[in-house]
Coordinates of N, CA and C in Angstrom, one line a residue:
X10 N -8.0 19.7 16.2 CA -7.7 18.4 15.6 C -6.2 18.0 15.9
X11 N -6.1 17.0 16.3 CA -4.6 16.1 16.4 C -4.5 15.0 15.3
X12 N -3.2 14.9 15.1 CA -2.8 13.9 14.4 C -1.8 13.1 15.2
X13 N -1.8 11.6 15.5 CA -1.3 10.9 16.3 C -1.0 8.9 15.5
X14 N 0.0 8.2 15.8 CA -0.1 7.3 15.2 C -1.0 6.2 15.8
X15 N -1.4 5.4 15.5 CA -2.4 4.5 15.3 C -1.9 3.4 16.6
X16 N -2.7 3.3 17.7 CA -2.4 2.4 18.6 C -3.7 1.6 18.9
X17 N -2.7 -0.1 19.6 CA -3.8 -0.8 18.7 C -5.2 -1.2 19.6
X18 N -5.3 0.4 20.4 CA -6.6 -0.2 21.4 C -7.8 0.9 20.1
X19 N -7.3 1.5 18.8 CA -7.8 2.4 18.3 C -8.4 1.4 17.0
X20 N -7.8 0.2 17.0 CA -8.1 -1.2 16.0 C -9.4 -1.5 15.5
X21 N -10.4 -1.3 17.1 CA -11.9 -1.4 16.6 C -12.3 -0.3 16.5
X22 N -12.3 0.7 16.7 CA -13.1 1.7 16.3 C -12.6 2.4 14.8
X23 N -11.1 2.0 14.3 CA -11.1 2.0 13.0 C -11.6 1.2 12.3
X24 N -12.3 0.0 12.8 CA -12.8 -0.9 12.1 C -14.2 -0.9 11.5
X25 N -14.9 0.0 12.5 CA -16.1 0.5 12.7 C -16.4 1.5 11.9
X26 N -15.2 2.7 12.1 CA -14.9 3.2 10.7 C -15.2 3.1 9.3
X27 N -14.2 1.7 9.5 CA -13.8 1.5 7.8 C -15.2 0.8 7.3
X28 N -16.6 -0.1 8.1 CA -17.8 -0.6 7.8 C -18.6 0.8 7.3
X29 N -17.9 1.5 8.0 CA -19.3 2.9 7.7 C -18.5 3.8 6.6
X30 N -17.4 4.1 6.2 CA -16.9 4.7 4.9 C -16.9 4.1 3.8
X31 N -16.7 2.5 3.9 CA -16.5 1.8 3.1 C -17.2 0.7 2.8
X32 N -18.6 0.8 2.9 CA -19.8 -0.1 3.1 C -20.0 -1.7 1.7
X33 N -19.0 -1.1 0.8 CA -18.8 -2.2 -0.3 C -17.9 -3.2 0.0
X34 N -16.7 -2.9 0.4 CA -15.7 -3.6 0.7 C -14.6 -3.1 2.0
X35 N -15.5 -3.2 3.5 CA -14.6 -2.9 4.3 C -13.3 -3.9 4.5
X36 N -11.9 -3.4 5.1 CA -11.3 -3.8 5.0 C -12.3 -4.6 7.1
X37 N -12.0 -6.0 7.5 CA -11.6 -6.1 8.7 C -10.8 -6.1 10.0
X38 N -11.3 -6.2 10.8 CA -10.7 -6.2 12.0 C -9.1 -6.8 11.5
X39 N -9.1 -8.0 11.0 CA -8.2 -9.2 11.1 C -7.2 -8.1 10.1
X40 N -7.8 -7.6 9.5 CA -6.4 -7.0 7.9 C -6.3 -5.9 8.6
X41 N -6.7 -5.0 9.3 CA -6.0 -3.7 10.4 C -5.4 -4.6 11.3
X42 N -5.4 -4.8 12.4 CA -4.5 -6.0 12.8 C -3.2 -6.5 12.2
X43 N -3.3 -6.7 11.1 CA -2.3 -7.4 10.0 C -1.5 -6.1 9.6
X44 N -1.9 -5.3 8.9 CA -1.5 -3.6 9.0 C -0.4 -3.3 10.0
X45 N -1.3 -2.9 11.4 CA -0.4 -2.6 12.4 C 1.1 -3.1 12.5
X46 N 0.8 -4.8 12.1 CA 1.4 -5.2 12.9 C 3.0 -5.7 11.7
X47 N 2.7 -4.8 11.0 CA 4.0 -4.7 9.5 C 4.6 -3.1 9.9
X48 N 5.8 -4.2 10.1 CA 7.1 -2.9 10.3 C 7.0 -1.5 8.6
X49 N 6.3 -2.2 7.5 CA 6.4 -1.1 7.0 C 5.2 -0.2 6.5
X50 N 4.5 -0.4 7.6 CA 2.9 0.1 7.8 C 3.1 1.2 8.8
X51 N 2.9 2.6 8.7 CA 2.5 3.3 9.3 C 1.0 4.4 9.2
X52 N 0.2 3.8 10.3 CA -1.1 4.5 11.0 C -0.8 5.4 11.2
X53 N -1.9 6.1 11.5 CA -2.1 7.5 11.9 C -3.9 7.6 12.1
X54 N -4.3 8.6 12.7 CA -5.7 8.8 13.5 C -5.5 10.3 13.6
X55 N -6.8 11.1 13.7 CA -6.7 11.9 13.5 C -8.2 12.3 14.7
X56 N -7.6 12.6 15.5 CA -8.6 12.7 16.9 C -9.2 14.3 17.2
X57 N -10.3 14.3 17.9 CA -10.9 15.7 18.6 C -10.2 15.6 19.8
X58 N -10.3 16.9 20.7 CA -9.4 16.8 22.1 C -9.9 15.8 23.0
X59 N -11.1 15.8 23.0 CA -11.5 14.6 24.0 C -11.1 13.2 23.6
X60 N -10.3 13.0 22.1 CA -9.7 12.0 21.9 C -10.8 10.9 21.2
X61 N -11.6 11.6 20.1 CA -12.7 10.9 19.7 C -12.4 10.7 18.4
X62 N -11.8 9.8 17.7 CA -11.5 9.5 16.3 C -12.0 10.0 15.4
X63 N -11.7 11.6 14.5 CA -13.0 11.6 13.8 C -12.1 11.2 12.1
X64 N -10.9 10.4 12.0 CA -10.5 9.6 10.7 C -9.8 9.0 10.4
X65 N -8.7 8.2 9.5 CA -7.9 7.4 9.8 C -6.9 7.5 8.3
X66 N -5.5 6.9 8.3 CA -5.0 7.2 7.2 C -4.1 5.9 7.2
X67 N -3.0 5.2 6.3 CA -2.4 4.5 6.2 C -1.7 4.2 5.5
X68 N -0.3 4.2 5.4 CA 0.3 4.2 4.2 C 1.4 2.7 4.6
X69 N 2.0 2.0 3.5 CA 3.1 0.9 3.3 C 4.5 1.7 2.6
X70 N 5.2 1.7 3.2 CA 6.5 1.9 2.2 C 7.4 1.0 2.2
X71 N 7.9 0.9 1.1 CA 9.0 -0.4 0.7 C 10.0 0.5 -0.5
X72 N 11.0 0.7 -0.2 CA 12.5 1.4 -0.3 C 11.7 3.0 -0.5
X73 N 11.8 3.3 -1.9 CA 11.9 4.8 -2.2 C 10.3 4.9 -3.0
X74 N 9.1 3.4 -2.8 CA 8.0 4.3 -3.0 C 7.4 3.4 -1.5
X75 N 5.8 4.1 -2.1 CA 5.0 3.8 -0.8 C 3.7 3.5 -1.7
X76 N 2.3 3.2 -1.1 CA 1.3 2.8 -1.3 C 0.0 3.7 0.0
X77 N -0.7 4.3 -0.5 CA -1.5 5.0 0.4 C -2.6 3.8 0.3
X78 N -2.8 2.9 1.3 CA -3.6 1.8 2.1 C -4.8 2.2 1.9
X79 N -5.3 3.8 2.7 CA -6.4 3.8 3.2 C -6.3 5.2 4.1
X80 N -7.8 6.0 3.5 CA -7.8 7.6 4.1 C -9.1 7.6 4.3
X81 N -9.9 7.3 5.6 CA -11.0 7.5 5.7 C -11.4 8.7 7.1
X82 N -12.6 9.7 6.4 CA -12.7 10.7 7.2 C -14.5 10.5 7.8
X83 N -14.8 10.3 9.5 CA -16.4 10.1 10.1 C -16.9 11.2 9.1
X84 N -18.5 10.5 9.1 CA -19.5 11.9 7.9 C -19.4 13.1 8.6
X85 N -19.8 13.1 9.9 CA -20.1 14.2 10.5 C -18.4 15.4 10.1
X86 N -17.3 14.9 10.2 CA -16.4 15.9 10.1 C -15.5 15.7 8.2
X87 N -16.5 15.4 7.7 CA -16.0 15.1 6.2 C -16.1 16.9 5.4
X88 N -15.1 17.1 4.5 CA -15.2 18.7 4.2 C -14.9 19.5 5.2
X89 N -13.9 19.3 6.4 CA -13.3 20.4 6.9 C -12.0 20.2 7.4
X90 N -11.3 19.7 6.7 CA -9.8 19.5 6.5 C -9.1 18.4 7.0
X91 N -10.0 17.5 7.7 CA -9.6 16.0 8.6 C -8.8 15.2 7.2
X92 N -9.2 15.1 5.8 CA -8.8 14.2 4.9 C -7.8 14.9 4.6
X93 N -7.5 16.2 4.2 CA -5.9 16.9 3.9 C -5.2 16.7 5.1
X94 N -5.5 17.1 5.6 CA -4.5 16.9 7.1 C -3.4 15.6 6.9
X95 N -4.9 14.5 7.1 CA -4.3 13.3 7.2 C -3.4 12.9 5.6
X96 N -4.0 12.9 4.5 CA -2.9 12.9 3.3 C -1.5 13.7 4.0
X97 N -1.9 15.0 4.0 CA -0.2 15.2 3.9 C 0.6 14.7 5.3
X98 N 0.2 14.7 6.2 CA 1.0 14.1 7.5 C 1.3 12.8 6.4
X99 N 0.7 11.7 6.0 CA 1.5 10.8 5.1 C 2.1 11.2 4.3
X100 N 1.9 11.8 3.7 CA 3.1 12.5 3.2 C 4.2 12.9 3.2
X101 N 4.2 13.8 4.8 CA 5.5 14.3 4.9 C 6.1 13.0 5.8
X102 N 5.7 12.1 6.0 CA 6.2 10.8 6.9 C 6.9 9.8 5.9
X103 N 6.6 9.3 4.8 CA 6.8 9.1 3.4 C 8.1 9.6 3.1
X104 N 8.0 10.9 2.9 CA 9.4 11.9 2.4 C 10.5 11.6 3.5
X105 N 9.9 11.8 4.8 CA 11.3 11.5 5.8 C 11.8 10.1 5.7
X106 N 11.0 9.2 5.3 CA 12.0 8.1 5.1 C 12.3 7.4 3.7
X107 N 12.5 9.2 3.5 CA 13.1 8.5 1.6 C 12.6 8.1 0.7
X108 N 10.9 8.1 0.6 CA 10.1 7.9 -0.1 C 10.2 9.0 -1.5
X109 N 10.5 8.7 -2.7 CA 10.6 9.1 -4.2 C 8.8 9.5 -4.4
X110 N 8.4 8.2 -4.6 CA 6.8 8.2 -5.4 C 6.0 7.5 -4.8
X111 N 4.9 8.2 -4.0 CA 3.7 7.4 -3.7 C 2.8 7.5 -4.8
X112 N 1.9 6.0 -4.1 CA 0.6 5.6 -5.4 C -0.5 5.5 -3.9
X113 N -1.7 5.5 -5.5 CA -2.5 4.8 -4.6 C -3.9 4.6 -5.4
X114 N -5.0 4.1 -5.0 CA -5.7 3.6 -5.7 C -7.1 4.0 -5.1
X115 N -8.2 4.4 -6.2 CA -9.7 5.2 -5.6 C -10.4 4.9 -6.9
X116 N -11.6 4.2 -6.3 CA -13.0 4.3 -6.8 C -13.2 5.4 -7.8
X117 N -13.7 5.0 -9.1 CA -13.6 6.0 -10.0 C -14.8 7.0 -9.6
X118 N -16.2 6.4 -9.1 CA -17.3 7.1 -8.6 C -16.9 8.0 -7.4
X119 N -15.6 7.5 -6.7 CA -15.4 8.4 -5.4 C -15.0 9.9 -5.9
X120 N -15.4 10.8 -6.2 CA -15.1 12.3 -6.7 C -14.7 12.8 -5.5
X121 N -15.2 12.8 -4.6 CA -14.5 13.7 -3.4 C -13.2 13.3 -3.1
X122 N -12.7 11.6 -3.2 CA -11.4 11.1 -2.9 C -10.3 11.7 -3.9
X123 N -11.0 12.0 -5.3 CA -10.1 12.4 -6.5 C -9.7 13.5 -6.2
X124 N -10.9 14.8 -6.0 CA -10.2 16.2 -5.4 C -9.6 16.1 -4.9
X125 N -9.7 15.8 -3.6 CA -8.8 15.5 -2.8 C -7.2 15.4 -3.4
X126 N -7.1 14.2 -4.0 CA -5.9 14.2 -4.4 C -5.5 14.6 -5.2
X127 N -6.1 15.1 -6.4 CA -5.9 15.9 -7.4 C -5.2 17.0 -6.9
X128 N -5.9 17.9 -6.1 CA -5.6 19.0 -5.1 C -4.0 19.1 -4.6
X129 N -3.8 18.0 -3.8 CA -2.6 17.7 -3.4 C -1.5 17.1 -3.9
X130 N -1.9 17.1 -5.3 CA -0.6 16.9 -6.3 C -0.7 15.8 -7.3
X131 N -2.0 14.4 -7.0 CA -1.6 13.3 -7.6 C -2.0 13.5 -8.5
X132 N -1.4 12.2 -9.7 CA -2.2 13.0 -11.1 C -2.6 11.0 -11.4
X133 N -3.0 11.1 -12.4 CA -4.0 9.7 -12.9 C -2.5 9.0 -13.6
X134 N -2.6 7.9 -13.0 CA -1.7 7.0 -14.2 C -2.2 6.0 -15.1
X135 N -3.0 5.2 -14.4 CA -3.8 4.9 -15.4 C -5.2 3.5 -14.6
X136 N -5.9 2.9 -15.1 CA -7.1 2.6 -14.5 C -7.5 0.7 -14.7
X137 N -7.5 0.5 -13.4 CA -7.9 -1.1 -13.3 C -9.3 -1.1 -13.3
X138 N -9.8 -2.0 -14.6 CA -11.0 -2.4 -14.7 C -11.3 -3.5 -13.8
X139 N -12.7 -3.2 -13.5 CA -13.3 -4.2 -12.8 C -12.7 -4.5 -12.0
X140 N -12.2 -3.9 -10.9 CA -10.6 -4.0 -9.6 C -11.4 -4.6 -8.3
X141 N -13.1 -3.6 -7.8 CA -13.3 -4.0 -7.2 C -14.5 -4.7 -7.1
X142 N -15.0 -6.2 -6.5 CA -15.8 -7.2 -6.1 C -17.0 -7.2 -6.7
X143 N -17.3 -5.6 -6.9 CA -19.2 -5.2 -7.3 C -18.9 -4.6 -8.7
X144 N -17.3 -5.1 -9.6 CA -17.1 -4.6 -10.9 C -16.7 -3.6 -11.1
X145 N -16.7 -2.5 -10.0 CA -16.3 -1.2 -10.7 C -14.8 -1.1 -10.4
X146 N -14.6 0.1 -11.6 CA -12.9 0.5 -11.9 C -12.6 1.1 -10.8
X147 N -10.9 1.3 -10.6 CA -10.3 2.0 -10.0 C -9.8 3.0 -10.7
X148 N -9.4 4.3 -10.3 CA -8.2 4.5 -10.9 C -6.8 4.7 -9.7
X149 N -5.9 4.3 -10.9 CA -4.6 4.5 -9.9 C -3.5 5.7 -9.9
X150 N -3.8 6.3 -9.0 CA -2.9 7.8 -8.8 C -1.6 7.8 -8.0
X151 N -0.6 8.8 -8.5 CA 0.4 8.8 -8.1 C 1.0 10.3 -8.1
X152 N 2.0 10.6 -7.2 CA 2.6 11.8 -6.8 C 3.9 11.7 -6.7
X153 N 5.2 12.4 -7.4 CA 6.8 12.6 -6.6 C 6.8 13.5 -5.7
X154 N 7.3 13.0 -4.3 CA 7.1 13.7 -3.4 C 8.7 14.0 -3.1

C-alpha cells in the first residue's frame, strides 16, 4: 500500500468511491472538485502498486485546528489497515502544519468508524441530533495531536 496526495485525474473514481461508502449522502463530483481545489484542503489516496485506489482521506485546516472531511476505505480492502494508515498520515500532516486539535464527525450507527477512532486517540465531545438528511445523529469526535 502507498499513500500519495490526491490528484485531480483521481476526482472520479473518488467519486465513485464516496457513492459506494456512503450510499445515504454521497458527497459529489462538484464538492470533491470544490475540496481539491481549497488551499486548505489536503487529499490523500491510498493506492495498490498497480496504482488502483483502494481509499481516500481528507482533511481542512484553518490555523491550529482541522476538520477530518472524509475517510473512506473499497469493501474489498476494509479491516486491513487502509483506514489507520490513512487517519494517521492525516494526522501526522495536521501536526506539521501546526495543527493543536482535530475534530470530526461520524454516524452514530457507523461502529467500525468509531473504533477506528477511538483506537487512535479520539474521544466523543458531544452529539448533533438529527445532523444527517435520513434523521440520524452524529457524533462529533475530537483528538490533541
Amino acid at each position: 500500500m502507498q499513500i500519495r496526495g490526491w490528484k485531480y485525474r483521481d476526482i472520479l473514481r473518488i467519486s465513485e468511491m464516496e457513492k459506494e461508502c456512503f450510499p445515504e449522502e454521497p458527497w459529489s463530483f462538484t464538492m470533491l472538485v470544490t475540496c481539491f481545489e481549497q488551499e486548505s484542503f489536503t487529499g490523500i489516496v491510498s493506492t495498490e502498486e498497480d496504482g488502483e485506489i483502494t481509499g481516500y482521506a481528507g482533511i481542512t485546516i484553518a490555523a491550529d485546528e482541522a476538520d477530518i472531511q472524509n475517510i473512506a476505505v473499497s469493501e474489498p480492502y476494509r479491516n486491513s489497515g487502509v483506514g489507520t494508515a490513512l487517519l494517521e498520515n492525516l494526522l501526522a500532516k495536521a501536526k506539521d502544519k501546526g495543527v493543536k486539535k482535530v475534530f470530526l464527525e461520524v454516524r452514530v450507527s457507523n461502529s467500525a468508524a468509531m473504533s477506528l477512532y477511538l483506537k487512535t486517540g479520539f474521544v466523543g465531545v458531544y452529539a448533533r441530533t438529527r445532523y444527517y438528511t435520513d434523521g440520524e445523529d452524529c457524533l462529533v469526535m475530537a483528538k490533541n495531536i
